[in-house]
Tab-separated table of C-alpha atoms and ligand atoms in Angstrom:
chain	number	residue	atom	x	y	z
Z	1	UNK	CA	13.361	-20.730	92.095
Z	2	UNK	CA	15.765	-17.072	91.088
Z	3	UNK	CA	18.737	-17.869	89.845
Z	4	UNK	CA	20.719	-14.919	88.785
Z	5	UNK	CA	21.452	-15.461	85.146
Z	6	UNK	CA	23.290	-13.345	82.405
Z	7	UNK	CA	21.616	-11.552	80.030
Z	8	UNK	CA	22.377	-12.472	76.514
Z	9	UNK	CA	21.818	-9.845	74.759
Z	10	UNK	CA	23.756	-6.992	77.543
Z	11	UNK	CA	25.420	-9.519	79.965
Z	12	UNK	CA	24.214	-8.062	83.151
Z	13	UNK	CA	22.589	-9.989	85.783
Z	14	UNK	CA	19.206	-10.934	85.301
Z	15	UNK	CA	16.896	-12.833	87.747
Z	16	UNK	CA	15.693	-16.303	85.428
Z	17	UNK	CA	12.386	-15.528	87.093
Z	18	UNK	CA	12.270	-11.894	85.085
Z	19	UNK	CA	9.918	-11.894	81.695
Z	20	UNK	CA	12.434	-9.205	80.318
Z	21	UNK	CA	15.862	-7.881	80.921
Z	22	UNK	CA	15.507	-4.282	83.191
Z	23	UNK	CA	18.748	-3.193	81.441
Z	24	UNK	CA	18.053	-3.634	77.839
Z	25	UNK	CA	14.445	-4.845	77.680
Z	26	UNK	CA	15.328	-7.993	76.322
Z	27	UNK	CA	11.961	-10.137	76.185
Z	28	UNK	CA	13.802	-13.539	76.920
Z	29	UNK	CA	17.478	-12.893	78.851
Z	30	UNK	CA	17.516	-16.764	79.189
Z	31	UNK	CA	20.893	-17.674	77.302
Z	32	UNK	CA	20.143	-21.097	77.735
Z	33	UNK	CA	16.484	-21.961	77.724
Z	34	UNK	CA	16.393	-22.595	73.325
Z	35	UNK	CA	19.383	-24.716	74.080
Z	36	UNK	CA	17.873	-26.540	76.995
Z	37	UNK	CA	14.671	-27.042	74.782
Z	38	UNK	CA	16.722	-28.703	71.687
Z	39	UNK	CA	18.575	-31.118	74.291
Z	40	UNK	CA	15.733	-32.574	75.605
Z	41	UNK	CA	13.875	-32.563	72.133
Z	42	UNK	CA	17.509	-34.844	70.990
Z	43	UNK	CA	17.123	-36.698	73.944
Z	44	UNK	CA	13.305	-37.833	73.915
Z	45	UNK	CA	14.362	-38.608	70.090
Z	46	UNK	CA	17.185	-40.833	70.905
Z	47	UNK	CA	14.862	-42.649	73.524
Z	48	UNK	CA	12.037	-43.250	71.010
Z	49	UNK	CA	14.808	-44.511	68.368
Z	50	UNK	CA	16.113	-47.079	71.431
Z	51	UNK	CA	12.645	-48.001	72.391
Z	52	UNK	CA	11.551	-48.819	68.353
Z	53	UNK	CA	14.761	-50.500	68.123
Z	54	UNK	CA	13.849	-52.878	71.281
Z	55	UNK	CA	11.018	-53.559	69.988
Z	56	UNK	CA	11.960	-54.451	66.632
Z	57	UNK	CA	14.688	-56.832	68.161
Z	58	UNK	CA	12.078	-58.266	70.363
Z	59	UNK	CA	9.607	-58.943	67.298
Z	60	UNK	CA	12.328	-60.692	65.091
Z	61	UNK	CA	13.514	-62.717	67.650
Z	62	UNK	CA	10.274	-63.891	69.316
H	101	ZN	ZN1	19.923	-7.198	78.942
């Protein structure tokens, strides 16, 4: 799916499906795509940490 996005580096529209920016040559335009990455890294941590902590519970209590 082409989104238009904003270049990071000179703010002009980019399409998300481009591998660099045509205006600036940017290799990655994506503004968002590192933060996007991080997010669901935090997230998938925070899951693990709930799903030890279950378990744990479970263990002492059964
Ligand atoms: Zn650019």
């Amino acid at each position: 799916m082409a989104t238009l996005i904003s270049c990071r580096v000179c703010e002009k529209p980019v399409s998300s499906n481009a591998k660099f920016c045509p205006h600036c040559g940017e290799k990655s335009p994506e503004p968002y795509k590192d933060t996007l990455r991080y997010g669901l890294l935090g997230f998938a941590v925070i899951v693990v940490v709930i799903l030890v902590f279950v378990f744990v519970i479970n263990y002492l209590f059964y």
